[in-house]
Coordinates of C-alpha atoms and ligand atoms in Angstrom, one line a residue:
M1 CA 12.8 9.0 15.3
M2 CA 9.4 10.6 14.5
L3 CA 6.7 8.0 14.3
R4 CA 5.0 7.9 10.9
G5 CA 3.3 5.5 8.5
K6 CA 5.2 3.8 5.7
R7 CA 6.4 6.0 2.8
V8 CA 7.2 5.0 -0.7
A9 CA 9.1 7.1 -3.3
A10 CA 7.5 6.2 -6.6
I11 CA 9.7 7.0 -9.6
Q12 CA 7.1 6.9 -12.2
D13 CA 5.4 8.9 -14.9
I14 CA 1.9 10.4 -14.6
S15 CA -0.5 9.8 -17.5
G16 CA -3.8 11.7 -17.7
L17 CA -5.8 9.1 -19.6
G18 CA -5.5 5.4 -19.3
R19 CA -5.0 4.7 -15.5
C20 CA -1.4 3.5 -15.2
S21 CA 1.7 4.3 -13.2
L22 CA 1.0 7.1 -10.7
T23 CA -2.7 7.4 -11.3
V24 CA -2.9 3.7 -10.1
I25 CA -0.1 3.7 -7.6
I26 CA -1.2 6.7 -5.5
P27 CA -4.9 5.6 -4.9
V28 CA -3.9 2.0 -4.3
L29 CA -1.1 2.6 -1.8
S30 CA -3.1 5.4 -0.1
A31 CA -6.1 3.1 0.4
M32 CA -3.7 0.6 2.0
G33 CA -2.5 3.3 4.4
V34 CA 0.9 3.8 2.8
Q35 CA 2.1 7.3 1.8
V36 CA 3.3 7.9 -1.8
C37 CA 5.9 10.5 -2.5
P38 CA 5.7 10.8 -6.3
V39 CA 8.9 11.4 -8.3
P40 CA 7.3 12.1 -11.7
T41 CA 9.6 11.2 -14.6
A42 CA 7.2 12.5 -17.3
V43 CA 3.7 13.9 -17.8
L44 CA 1.7 12.4 -20.6
S45 CA -1.8 13.4 -21.7
A46 CA -2.4 9.6 -22.2
H47 CA -0.2 6.5 -21.9
T48 CA 1.8 5.3 -24.9
G49 CA -0.8 2.7 -25.9
Y50 CA -3.0 5.5 -27.2
D51 CA -2.6 6.4 -30.9
E52 CA -1.8 9.9 -29.9
F53 CA -0.4 11.5 -26.8
V54 CA 1.6 14.6 -25.8
M55 CA 4.4 14.2 -23.3
R56 CA 6.7 16.5 -21.3
D57 CA 9.9 14.8 -20.2
L58 CA 10.9 15.5 -16.6
T59 CA 14.3 13.7 -16.6
D60 CA 16.0 16.9 -15.5
Y61 CA 13.8 17.0 -12.4
M62 CA 14.9 13.7 -11.0
K63 CA 18.4 14.6 -9.8
P64 CA 17.5 17.9 -8.0
A65 CA 14.5 16.1 -6.4
L66 CA 16.9 13.4 -5.0
E67 CA 19.3 16.0 -3.8
H68 CA 16.5 17.8 -2.0
Y69 CA 15.4 14.6 -0.3
R70 CA 19.0 13.9 0.8
R71 CA 19.4 17.5 2.2
M72 CA 16.2 17.0 4.1
K73 CA 17.4 13.6 5.4
T74 CA 14.0 12.3 4.1
E75 CA 13.5 8.6 4.9
F76 CA 11.7 6.2 2.5
D77 CA 10.7 2.7 3.5
C78 CA 10.6 1.8 -0.2
I79 CA 11.9 3.1 -3.5
Y80 CA 9.7 1.8 -6.4
S81 CA 10.4 2.3 -10.1
G82 CA 8.4 1.4 -13.1
F83 CA 8.0 2.7 -16.7
M84 CA 11.1 4.5 -17.9
A85 CA 11.2 6.9 -20.8
S86 CA 15.0 6.9 -21.5
E87 CA 18.3 5.4 -20.5
E88 CA 19.1 8.6 -18.6
Q89 CA 16.0 8.2 -16.4
I90 CA 17.3 4.7 -15.5
D91 CA 20.6 6.2 -14.4
H92 CA 18.7 8.6 -12.1
A93 CA 16.6 5.8 -10.8
L94 CA 19.9 3.9 -10.0
D95 CA 21.1 7.0 -8.1
F96 CA 17.9 6.9 -6.0
F97 CA 18.3 3.2 -5.2
R98 CA 21.9 3.7 -4.3
A99 CA 21.1 6.7 -2.1
Y100 CA 18.7 4.6 0.0
P101 CA 20.4 1.2 0.6
G102 CA 18.3 0.5 3.6
S103 CA 14.9 0.9 1.8
L104 CA 13.0 -1.9 0.2
K105 CA 14.0 -1.6 -3.5
V106 CA 11.3 -2.6 -6.0
V107 CA 11.8 -2.5 -9.7
D108 CA 8.9 -3.2 -11.9
P109 CA 10.8 -3.7 -15.2
V110 CA 8.0 -2.3 -17.4
M111 CA 8.9 -3.1 -21.0
G112 CA 6.1 -4.8 -22.7
D113 CA 3.2 -7.2 -22.7
G114 CA 1.6 -10.0 -24.7
G115 CA 5.0 -11.1 -26.0
K116 CA 5.9 -7.7 -27.4
A117 CA 7.9 -4.7 -26.2
Y118 CA 6.1 -1.4 -25.9
A119 CA 6.6 1.0 -28.8
T120 CA 9.0 3.3 -26.9
Y121 CA 11.2 0.4 -25.6
T122 CA 14.2 0.1 -27.9
K123 CA 16.7 -2.8 -27.5
E124 CA 19.1 -0.4 -25.7
L125 CA 16.5 0.7 -23.2
C126 CA 15.6 -2.9 -22.5
R127 CA 19.3 -3.7 -22.0
K128 CA 19.5 -0.8 -19.5
M129 CA 16.5 -2.1 -17.7
G130 CA 18.5 -5.3 -17.3
E131 CA 21.0 -3.2 -15.3
L132 CA 18.3 -1.6 -13.1
V133 CA 16.9 -5.0 -12.0
T134 CA 20.3 -6.0 -10.5
V135 CA 20.0 -3.4 -7.7
A136 CA 16.5 -4.4 -6.7
D137 CA 15.3 -6.5 -3.7
I138 CA 12.1 -7.4 -5.5
I139 CA 11.3 -7.4 -9.2
T140 CA 7.8 -7.9 -10.7
P141 CA 8.1 -8.6 -14.5
N142 CA 5.2 -10.0 -16.4
L143 CA 6.1 -13.1 -18.6
T144 CA 7.0 -10.8 -21.6
E145 CA 9.4 -8.8 -19.5
A146 CA 10.8 -11.9 -17.9
A147 CA 11.6 -13.3 -21.4
I148 CA 13.2 -10.0 -22.4
L149 CA 15.4 -9.9 -19.3
L150 CA 16.5 -13.5 -19.8
G151 CA 17.0 -13.2 -23.6
E152 CA 14.5 -16.0 -24.1
E153 CA 11.7 -16.3 -26.7
Y154 CA 8.2 -15.6 -25.3
P155 CA 6.8 -19.1 -24.7
S156 CA 4.4 -20.2 -27.4
A157 CA 2.8 -22.9 -25.1
P158 CA 2.0 -23.2 -21.4
M159 CA 5.1 -23.6 -19.4
M160 CA 6.1 -26.6 -17.2
N161 CA 6.7 -26.0 -13.5
T162 CA 10.4 -26.9 -13.9
Q163 CA 10.8 -24.3 -16.7
I164 CA 9.1 -21.4 -14.9
K165 CA 11.1 -22.3 -11.7
S166 CA 14.3 -22.1 -13.7
W167 CA 13.3 -18.6 -15.1
L168 CA 12.6 -17.4 -11.5
V169 CA 16.0 -18.7 -10.3
R170 CA 17.8 -17.2 -13.3
L171 CA 16.2 -13.8 -12.7
S172 CA 17.1 -14.0 -9.0
D173 CA 20.7 -14.8 -10.0
K174 CA 20.9 -11.3 -11.4
G175 CA 21.1 -10.1 -7.7
T176 CA 17.4 -9.9 -6.7
R177 CA 16.2 -11.6 -3.6
T178 CA 12.6 -11.9 -4.6
V179 CA 11.2 -12.5 -8.1
V180 CA 7.5 -12.4 -8.9
I181 CA 6.3 -13.1 -12.5
T182 CA 2.8 -12.3 -13.5
S183 CA 0.7 -13.6 -16.4
A184 CA 2.5 -16.9 -16.6
E185 CA 0.4 -19.7 -18.2
L186 CA 1.4 -23.0 -16.7
A187 CA 0.6 -26.5 -18.1
N188 CA -0.2 -27.6 -14.5
G189 CA -2.1 -24.6 -13.1
G190 CA -3.3 -22.4 -15.9
M191 CA -2.9 -18.6 -15.7
S192 CA -0.7 -18.0 -12.6
T193 CA 1.4 -15.5 -10.7
V194 CA 4.6 -17.2 -9.5
G195 CA 7.2 -16.1 -7.0
F196 CA 10.5 -17.1 -5.6
D197 CA 12.3 -16.1 -2.5
R198 CA 16.0 -16.8 -2.7
E199 CA 16.7 -16.6 1.0
S200 CA 14.3 -19.3 2.0
G201 CA 14.5 -21.1 -1.4
S202 CA 10.6 -21.2 -1.6
F203 CA 8.5 -21.1 -4.7
W204 CA 4.9 -19.9 -4.6
R205 CA 2.0 -19.9 -7.1
I206 CA -1.3 -18.1 -7.1
G207 CA -4.0 -19.3 -9.6
N208 CA -5.7 -16.5 -11.6
D209 CA -9.1 -16.8 -13.3
Y210 CA -8.6 -16.3 -17.1
V211 CA -10.4 -13.2 -18.4
P212 CA -10.2 -12.7 -22.2
A213 CA -9.0 -9.1 -22.0
H214 CA -6.0 -7.1 -20.9
Y215 CA -5.9 -3.6 -19.6
S216 CA -3.2 -0.9 -19.2
G217 CA -1.8 -0.4 -15.7
T218 CA -2.5 -4.0 -14.6
G219 CA 1.1 -4.5 -13.7
D220 CA 1.3 -1.2 -11.8
M221 CA -1.7 -2.2 -9.8
F222 CA -0.3 -5.6 -9.0
A223 CA 3.1 -4.2 -7.9
S224 CA 1.5 -1.5 -5.8
V225 CA -0.7 -3.9 -3.8
L226 CA 2.2 -6.3 -3.4
I227 CA 4.4 -3.4 -2.0
G228 CA 1.6 -2.2 0.3
G229 CA 1.1 -5.8 1.6
L230 CA 4.8 -6.4 2.2
L231 CA 5.2 -3.0 3.9
K232 CA 2.2 -3.8 6.2
G233 CA 3.8 -7.2 7.2
D234 CA 2.4 -9.7 4.7
S235 CA 4.5 -12.8 3.9
L236 CA 5.4 -13.1 0.2
P237 CA 2.7 -15.6 -0.7
I238 CA 0.0 -13.6 1.1
A239 CA 1.1 -10.3 -0.5
M240 CA 1.0 -12.1 -3.9
N241 CA -2.4 -13.4 -3.0
R242 CA -3.6 -9.9 -2.0
A243 CA -2.2 -8.3 -5.2
S244 CA -3.7 -11.0 -7.5
A245 CA -7.1 -10.9 -5.8
F246 CA -7.5 -7.1 -6.0
T247 CA -6.2 -7.0 -9.6
E248 CA -8.6 -9.8 -10.6
L249 CA -11.5 -8.0 -8.9
C250 CA -10.7 -4.8 -10.9
I251 CA -10.2 -6.7 -14.2
K252 CA -13.6 -8.5 -13.8
T253 CA -15.3 -5.2 -12.9
T254 CA -13.8 -3.5 -15.9
F255 CA -14.5 -6.4 -18.2
S256 CA -18.2 -6.3 -17.3
Y257 CA -18.4 -2.7 -18.6
Q258 CA -16.7 -3.6 -21.9
V259 CA -14.6 -0.5 -22.0
P260 CA -11.6 -0.2 -24.3
W261 CA -8.4 -1.7 -22.8
T262 CA -6.6 1.7 -23.1
E263 CA -8.8 3.1 -20.4
G264 CA -7.2 0.9 -17.8
L265 CA -8.8 -0.7 -14.7
M266 CA -11.9 0.8 -13.2
L267 CA -10.4 0.8 -9.7
E268 CA -12.2 3.7 -8.1
G269 CA -15.3 1.8 -6.9
Q270 CA -13.2 -1.1 -5.6
L271 CA -10.7 0.8 -3.4
P272 CA -12.7 0.0 -0.2
W273 CA -11.6 -3.7 -0.7
L274 CA -8.0 -2.5 0.1
T275 CA -9.0 -0.4 3.1
G276 CA -10.5 -3.4 4.9
Y277 CA -8.3 -6.2 6.1
Q278 CA -8.8 -9.3 3.9
E279 CA -7.9 -12.7 5.3
L280 CA -6.3 -14.6 2.4
S281 CA -5.0 -18.2 2.0
D282 CA -5.3 -19.0 -1.7
Y283 CA -1.6 -19.6 -2.4
R284 CA 0.0 -22.9 -3.3
K285 CA 3.6 -24.1 -3.3
L286 CA 4.9 -24.1 -6.9
Ligands
PXL301 O1 1.6 0.6 -17.2 C1 2.8 0.8 -17.8 C2 3.0 2.2 -18.4 C3 3.3 3.2 -17.6 N1 3.4 4.5 -18.1 C4 3.2 4.7 -19.5 C5 2.9 3.7 -20.3 C6 2.8 2.3 -19.8 C7 2.5 1.3 -20.7 O2 2.2 1.4 -21.8 O3 2.7 3.9 -21.6 C8 3.4 6.1 -20.0

């Protein structure tokens, strides 16, 4: 086999304004030395959090693109899906995952934030996302998405460790080996990123500094660094640590400029952090 670096097929939209999905995933993974092969699902002038945006749906591009990669016998080390514009796009994403059973399969079940589903996410689309997570090796919901997937109310108070652990296990029961939940506020630990690896039975927690703001594309950044770390050989807690640390750095940078949340994270000046090798050990057992 030809020697090459790691390659990720990213089944994601590209939004002009607002730094999310491919405009975050490509720079982040490239800085980590991982090649991104974009499979664009839609082109938007700005993400759906803007009052106005124009969009061109690329659903009919997904199947021929997959067929082309199959004909070429293209190998992918990872297939990674995120924001989905329709149920049909989820069916095509399922075909991608099934076509590459040996790849690391990552589903970021993008559906909402802050306790609410995004405007374009109907009940049916959320139900279909529940189908997509069952084929993944790793899922990275935020707390809102975890609640939607489990049919639970968004927690109105900080969660106890026993409760968040049971959410992690119940999500893993859907068929996923590794579950990482972001933006979970814990009674014993504050704002945290938590993870569970079913094979080893281990639970992990990374503490996050609270910043009174949220920005679009934060979940895309977290998942991208997590994937880059895992593909480069990080253990799960170290990859979670790397993803949290870089995301926190970008959040704090952006917060200092007081730009609107819609603009996303000011990552451009921070990319060198990813190109160097950071020794990390800020994880805890959950
Ligand atoms: O970051 C998630 C995301 C990705 N793509 C589009 C979005 C969003 C979140 O709103 O609108 C188009």
